[in-house]
Short mmCIF file of C-alpha atoms and ligand atoms in Angstrom, two decimals:
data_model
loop_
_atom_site.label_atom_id
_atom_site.label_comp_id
_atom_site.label_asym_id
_atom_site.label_seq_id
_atom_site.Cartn_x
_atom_site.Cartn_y
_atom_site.Cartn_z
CA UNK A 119 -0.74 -25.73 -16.65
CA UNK A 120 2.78 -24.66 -15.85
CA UNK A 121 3.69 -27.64 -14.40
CA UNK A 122 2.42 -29.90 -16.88
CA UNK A 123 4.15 -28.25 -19.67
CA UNK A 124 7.36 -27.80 -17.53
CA UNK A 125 7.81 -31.47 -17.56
CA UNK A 126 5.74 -32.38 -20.62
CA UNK A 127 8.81 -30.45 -22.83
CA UNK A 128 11.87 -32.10 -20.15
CA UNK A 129 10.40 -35.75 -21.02
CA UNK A 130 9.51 -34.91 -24.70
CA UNK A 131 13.25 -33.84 -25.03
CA UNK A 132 14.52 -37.16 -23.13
CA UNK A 133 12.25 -38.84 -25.48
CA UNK A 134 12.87 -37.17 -28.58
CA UNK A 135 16.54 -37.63 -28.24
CA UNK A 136 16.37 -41.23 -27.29
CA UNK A 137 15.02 -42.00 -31.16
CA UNK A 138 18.17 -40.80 -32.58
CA UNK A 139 19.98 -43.59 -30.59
CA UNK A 140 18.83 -47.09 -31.12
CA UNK A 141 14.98 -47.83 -29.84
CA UNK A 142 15.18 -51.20 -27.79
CA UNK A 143 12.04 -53.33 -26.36
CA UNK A 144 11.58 -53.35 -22.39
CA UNK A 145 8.65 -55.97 -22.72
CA UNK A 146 5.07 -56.55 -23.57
CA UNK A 147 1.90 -56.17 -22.03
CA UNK A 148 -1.67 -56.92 -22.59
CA UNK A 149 -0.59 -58.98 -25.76
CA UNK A 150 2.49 -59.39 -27.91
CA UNK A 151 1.58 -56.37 -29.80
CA UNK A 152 1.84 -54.00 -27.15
CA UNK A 153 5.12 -53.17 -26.21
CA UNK A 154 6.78 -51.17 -23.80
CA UNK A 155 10.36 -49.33 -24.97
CA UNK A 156 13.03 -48.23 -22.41
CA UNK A 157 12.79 -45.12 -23.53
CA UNK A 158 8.68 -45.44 -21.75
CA UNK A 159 10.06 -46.63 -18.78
CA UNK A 160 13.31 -43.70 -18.45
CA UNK A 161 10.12 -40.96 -19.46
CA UNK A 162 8.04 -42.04 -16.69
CA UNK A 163 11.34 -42.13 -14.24
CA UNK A 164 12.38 -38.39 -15.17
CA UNK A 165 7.96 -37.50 -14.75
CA UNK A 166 8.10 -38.92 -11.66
CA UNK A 167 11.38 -37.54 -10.37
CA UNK A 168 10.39 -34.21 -11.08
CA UNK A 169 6.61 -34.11 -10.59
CA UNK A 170 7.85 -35.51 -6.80
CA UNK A 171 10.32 -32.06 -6.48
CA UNK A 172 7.57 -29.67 -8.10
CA UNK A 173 4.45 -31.06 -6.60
CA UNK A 174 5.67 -33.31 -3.95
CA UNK A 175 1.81 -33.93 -1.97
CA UNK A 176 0.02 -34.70 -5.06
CA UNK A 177 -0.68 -38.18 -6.63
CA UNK A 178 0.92 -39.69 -9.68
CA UNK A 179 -0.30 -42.34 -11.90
CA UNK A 180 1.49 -43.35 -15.18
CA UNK A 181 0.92 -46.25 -17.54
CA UNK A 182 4.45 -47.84 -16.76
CA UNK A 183 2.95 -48.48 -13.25
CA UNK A 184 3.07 -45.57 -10.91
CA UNK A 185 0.53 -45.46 -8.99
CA UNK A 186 1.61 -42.92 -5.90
CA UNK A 187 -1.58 -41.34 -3.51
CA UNK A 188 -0.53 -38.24 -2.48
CA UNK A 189 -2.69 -35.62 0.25
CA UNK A 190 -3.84 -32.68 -1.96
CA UNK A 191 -6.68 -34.58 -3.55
CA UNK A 192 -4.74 -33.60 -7.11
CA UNK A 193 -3.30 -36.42 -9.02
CA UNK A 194 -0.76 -36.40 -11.88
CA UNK A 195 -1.74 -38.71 -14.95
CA UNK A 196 0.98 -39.49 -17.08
CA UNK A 197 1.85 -41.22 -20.38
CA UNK A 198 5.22 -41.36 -20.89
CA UNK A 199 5.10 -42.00 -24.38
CA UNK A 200 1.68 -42.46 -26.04
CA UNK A 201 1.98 -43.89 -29.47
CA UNK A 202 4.76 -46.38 -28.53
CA UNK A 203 4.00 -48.75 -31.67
CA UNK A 204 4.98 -45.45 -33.76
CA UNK A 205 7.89 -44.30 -31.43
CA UNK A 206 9.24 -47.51 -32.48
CA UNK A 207 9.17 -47.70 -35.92
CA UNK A 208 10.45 -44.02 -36.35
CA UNK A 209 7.24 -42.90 -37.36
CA UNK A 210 6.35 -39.02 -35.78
CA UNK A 211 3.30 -39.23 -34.23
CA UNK A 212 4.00 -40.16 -30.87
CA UNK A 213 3.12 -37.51 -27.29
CA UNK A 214 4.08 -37.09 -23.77
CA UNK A 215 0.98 -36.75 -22.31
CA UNK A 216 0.59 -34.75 -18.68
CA UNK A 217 -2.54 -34.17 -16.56
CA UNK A 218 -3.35 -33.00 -13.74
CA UNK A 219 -6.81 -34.19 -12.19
CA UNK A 220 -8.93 -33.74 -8.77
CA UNK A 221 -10.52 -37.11 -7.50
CA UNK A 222 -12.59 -38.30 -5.20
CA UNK A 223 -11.08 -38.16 -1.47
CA UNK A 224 -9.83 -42.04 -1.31
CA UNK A 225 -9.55 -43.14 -5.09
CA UNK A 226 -7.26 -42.91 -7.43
CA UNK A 227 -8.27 -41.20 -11.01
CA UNK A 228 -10.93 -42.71 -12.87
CA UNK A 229 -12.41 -41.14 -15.88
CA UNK A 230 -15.55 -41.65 -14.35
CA UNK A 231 -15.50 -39.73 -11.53
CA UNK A 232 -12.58 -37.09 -11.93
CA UNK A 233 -12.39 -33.69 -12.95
CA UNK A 234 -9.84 -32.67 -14.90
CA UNK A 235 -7.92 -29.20 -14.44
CA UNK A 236 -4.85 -29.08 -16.71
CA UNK A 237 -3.53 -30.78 -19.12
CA UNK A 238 -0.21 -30.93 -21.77
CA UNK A 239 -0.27 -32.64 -25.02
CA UNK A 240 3.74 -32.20 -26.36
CA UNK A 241 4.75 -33.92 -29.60
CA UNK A 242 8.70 -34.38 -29.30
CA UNK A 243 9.18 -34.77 -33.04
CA UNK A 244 7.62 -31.31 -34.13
CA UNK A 245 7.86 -29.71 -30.88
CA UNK A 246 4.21 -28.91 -30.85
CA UNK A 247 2.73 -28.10 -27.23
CA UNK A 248 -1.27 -28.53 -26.59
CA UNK A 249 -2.24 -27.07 -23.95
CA UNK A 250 -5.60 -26.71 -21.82
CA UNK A 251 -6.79 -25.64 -18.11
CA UNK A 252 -10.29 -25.86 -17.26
CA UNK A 253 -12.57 -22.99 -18.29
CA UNK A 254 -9.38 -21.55 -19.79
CA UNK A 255 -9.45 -23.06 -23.24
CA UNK A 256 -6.99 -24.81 -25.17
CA UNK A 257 -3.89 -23.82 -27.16
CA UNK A 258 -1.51 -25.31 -29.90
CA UNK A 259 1.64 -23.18 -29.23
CA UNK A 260 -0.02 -20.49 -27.74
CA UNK A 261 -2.99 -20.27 -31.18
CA UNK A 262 -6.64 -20.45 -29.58
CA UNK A 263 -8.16 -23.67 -30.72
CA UNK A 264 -11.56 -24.70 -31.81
CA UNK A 265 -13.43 -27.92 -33.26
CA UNK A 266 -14.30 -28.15 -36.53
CA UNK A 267 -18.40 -26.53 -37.42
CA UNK A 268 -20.56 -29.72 -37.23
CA UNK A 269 -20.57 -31.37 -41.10
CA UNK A 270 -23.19 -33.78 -41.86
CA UNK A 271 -21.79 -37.40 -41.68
CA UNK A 272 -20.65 -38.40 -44.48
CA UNK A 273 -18.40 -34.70 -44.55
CA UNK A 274 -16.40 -35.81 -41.68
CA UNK A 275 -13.08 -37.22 -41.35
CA UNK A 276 -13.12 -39.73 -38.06
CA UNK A 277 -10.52 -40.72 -35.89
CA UNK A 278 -9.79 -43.99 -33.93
CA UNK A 279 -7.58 -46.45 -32.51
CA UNK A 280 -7.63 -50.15 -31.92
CA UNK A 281 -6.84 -52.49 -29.08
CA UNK A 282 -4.31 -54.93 -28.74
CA UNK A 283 -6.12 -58.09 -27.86
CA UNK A 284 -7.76 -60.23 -30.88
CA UNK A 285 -11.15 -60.24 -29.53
CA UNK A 286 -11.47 -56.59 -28.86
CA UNK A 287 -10.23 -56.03 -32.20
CA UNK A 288 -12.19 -58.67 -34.42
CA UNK A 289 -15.66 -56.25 -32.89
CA UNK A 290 -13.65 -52.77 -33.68
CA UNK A 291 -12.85 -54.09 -37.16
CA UNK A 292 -16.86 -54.56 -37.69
CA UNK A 293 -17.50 -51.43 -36.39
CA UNK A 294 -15.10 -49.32 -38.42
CA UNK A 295 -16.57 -51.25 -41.12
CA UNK A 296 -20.07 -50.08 -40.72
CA UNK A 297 -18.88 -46.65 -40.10
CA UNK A 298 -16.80 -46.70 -43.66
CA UNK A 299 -19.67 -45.96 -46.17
CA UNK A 300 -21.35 -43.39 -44.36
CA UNK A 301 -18.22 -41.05 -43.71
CA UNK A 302 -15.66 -39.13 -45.43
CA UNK A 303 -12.80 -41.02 -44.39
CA UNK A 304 -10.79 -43.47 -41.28
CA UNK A 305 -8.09 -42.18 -40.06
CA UNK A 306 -5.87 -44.50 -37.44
CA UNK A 307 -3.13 -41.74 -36.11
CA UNK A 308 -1.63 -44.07 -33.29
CA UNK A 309 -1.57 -42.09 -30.19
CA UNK A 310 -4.94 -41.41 -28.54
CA UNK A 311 -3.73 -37.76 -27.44
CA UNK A 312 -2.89 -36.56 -30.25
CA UNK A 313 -6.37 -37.68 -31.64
CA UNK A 314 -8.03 -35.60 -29.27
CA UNK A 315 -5.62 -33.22 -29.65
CA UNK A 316 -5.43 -33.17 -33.80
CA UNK A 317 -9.54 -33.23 -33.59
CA UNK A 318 -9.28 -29.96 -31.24
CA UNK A 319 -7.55 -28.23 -34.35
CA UNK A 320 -9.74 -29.20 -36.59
CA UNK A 321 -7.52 -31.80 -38.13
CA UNK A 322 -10.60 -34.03 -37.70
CA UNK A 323 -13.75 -33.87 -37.23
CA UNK A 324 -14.98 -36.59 -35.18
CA UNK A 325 -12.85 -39.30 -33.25
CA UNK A 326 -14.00 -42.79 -31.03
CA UNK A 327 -12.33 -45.67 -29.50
CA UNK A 328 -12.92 -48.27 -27.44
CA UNK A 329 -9.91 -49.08 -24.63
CA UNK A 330 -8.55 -45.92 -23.88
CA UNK A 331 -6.91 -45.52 -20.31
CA UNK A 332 -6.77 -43.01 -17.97
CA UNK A 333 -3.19 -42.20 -19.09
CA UNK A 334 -4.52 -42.22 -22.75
CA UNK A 335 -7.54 -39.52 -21.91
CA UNK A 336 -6.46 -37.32 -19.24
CA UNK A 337 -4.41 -34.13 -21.01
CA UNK A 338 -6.28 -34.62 -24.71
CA UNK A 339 -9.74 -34.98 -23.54
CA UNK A 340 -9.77 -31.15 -21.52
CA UNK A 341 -7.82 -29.93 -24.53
CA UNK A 342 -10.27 -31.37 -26.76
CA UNK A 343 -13.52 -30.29 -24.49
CA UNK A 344 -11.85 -26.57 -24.13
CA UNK A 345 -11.59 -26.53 -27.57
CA UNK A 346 -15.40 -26.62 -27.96
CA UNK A 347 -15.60 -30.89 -28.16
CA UNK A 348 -18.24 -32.69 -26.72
CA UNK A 349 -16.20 -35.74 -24.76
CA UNK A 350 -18.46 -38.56 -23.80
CA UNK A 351 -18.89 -42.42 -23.73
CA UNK A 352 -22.27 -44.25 -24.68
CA UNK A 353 -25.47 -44.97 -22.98
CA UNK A 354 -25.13 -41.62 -20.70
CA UNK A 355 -21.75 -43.08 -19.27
CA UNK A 356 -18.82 -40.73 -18.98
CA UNK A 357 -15.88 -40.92 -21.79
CA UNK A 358 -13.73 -44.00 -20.60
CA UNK A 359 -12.24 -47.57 -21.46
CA UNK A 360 -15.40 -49.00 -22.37
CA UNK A 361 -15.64 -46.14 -25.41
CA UNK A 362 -14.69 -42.48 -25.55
CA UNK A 363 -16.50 -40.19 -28.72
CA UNK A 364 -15.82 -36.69 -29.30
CA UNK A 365 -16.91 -34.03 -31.27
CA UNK A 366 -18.88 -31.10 -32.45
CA UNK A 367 -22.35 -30.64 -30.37
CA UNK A 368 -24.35 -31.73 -33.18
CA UNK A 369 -22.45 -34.19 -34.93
CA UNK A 370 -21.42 -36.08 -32.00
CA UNK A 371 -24.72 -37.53 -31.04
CA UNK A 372 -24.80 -39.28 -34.43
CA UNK A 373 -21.64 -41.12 -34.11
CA UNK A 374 -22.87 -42.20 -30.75
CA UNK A 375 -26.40 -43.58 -32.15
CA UNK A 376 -24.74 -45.21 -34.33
CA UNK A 377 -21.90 -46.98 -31.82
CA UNK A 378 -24.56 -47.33 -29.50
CA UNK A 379 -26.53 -49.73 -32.20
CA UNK A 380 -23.60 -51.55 -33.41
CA UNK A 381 -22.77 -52.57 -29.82
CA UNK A 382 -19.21 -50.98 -29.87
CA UNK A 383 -19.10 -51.01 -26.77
CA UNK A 384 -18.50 -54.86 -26.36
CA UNK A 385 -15.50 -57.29 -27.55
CA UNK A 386 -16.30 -60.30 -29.51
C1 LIG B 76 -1.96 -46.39 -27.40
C2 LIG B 76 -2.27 -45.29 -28.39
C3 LIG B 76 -3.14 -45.80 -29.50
C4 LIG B 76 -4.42 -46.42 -28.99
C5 LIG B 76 -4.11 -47.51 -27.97
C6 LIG B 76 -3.25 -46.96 -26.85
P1 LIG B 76 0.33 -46.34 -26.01
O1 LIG B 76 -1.21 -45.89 -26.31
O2 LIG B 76 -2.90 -44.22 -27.74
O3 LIG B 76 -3.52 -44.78 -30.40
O4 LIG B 76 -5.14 -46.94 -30.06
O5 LIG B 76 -5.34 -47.96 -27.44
O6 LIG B 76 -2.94 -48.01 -25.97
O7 LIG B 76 0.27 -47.80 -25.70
O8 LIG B 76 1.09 -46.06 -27.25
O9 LIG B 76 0.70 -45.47 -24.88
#
């Protein structure tokens, strides 16, 4: 947990600073709409830099494309800066995001097979640090946290995100759709860790999405599960890209019925 927080707080002040200058685009990736700033590339340089110096035999994978093995078995997940579209419009919610995970012997992470062991969740505009290590719990600068009591559905306040590509978004818009009537509210926060992190402090009460990479999951998923959240995807997978739901035990399963019938789990 040291570790990740060490570096966590020495990107989120690279990053942090680098939106008082001007915020320039690197390039896109999966579509037009999802960019990449040099200020995600420089983050991921100074993770990797120093992740190499503190833990130099573990793996590192980031979403600007490390992708380092290392021996120990323990690999680094990183997101440089998750909530990019936000980072670059000047609006605050936007996290480094820092994990570390064990694997497999021979793979590199994969939400469906890895455990994860520690993870840091640091938003550079407020300064606020999540933190989790497994079977330790989970903090928000140092304050124990805990999920929200289970509310019946249409109580709850839900998280989620959307894709980038049409097709995945045209079935996401029907879902959210469905989900509308039957719930207190949407919210759409913009950075996947600080959805798992914000539902963790009871700032909502469920949260799904479809797409989410292992960079996305790592760090807020433990902080969310050691915060009391059930983490999972549907049909008895594991949380991953094809959907990740969290929650109360006893609200969750709902939202997942109901994802589960609506085929979320598919793209148009
Ligand atoms: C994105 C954010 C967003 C989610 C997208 C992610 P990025 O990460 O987490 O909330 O909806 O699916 O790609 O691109 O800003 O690191």
């Amino acid at each position: 947990m040291h570790v990740a927080q060490t570096v966590a707080r020495e990107a989120g002040e690279l990053v942090r600073a680098g939106r008082e200058g001007e915020v320039s685009v690197a390039g896109t990736k999966s579509s037009a709409q999802d960019v990449v700033t040099a200020m995600d590339l420089a983050s991921e340089a100074l993770l990797r830099r120093r992740l190499a110096e503190l833990r130099p035999d573990d793996g590192l994978l980031g979403e600007e494309g490390s992708l380092t093995p290392g021996s120990s078995g323990v690999w680094w997940v990183v997101d440089p800066i998750d909530g990019t579209v936000n980072y670059l419009y000047g609006l605050p919610a936007y996290a480094v995001s820092v994990a570390a995970v064990r694997s497999p012997v021979g793979t590199s992470p994969d939400p469906a097979t890895w455990t994860v062991l520690a993870g840091c969740v640091l938003a550079p505009k407020d300064g606020r640090v999540f933190l989790a290590g497994l079977g330790q719990g989970a903090t928000l600068d140092g304050r124990t946290l805990q999920v929200n009591e289970p509310q019946p559905l249409i109580g709850c306040l839900v998280g989620t995100g959307f894709g980038y590509v049409a097709a995945r978004r045209r079935n996401q818009a029907r879902v959210v759709a469905g989900l509308l009537p039957q719930v207190r509210d949407i919210r759409r926060i913009g950075s996947a860790a600080l959805d798992l992190c914000t539902l963790a402090s009871g700032g909502l009460d469920l949260y799904y999405e479809r797409g989410l990479q292992p960079w996305d999951l790592a760090a807020g998923s433990l902080v969310a599960q050691e915060a009391g959240a059930v983490v999972t995807g549907l049909r008895g997978h594991r949380a991953g890209e094809a959907m990740t739901v969290a929650g109360p035990p006893g609200r969750v399963e709902e939202l997942v019925a109901y994802l589960e019938a609506s085929d979320a789990d598919q793209d148009s």
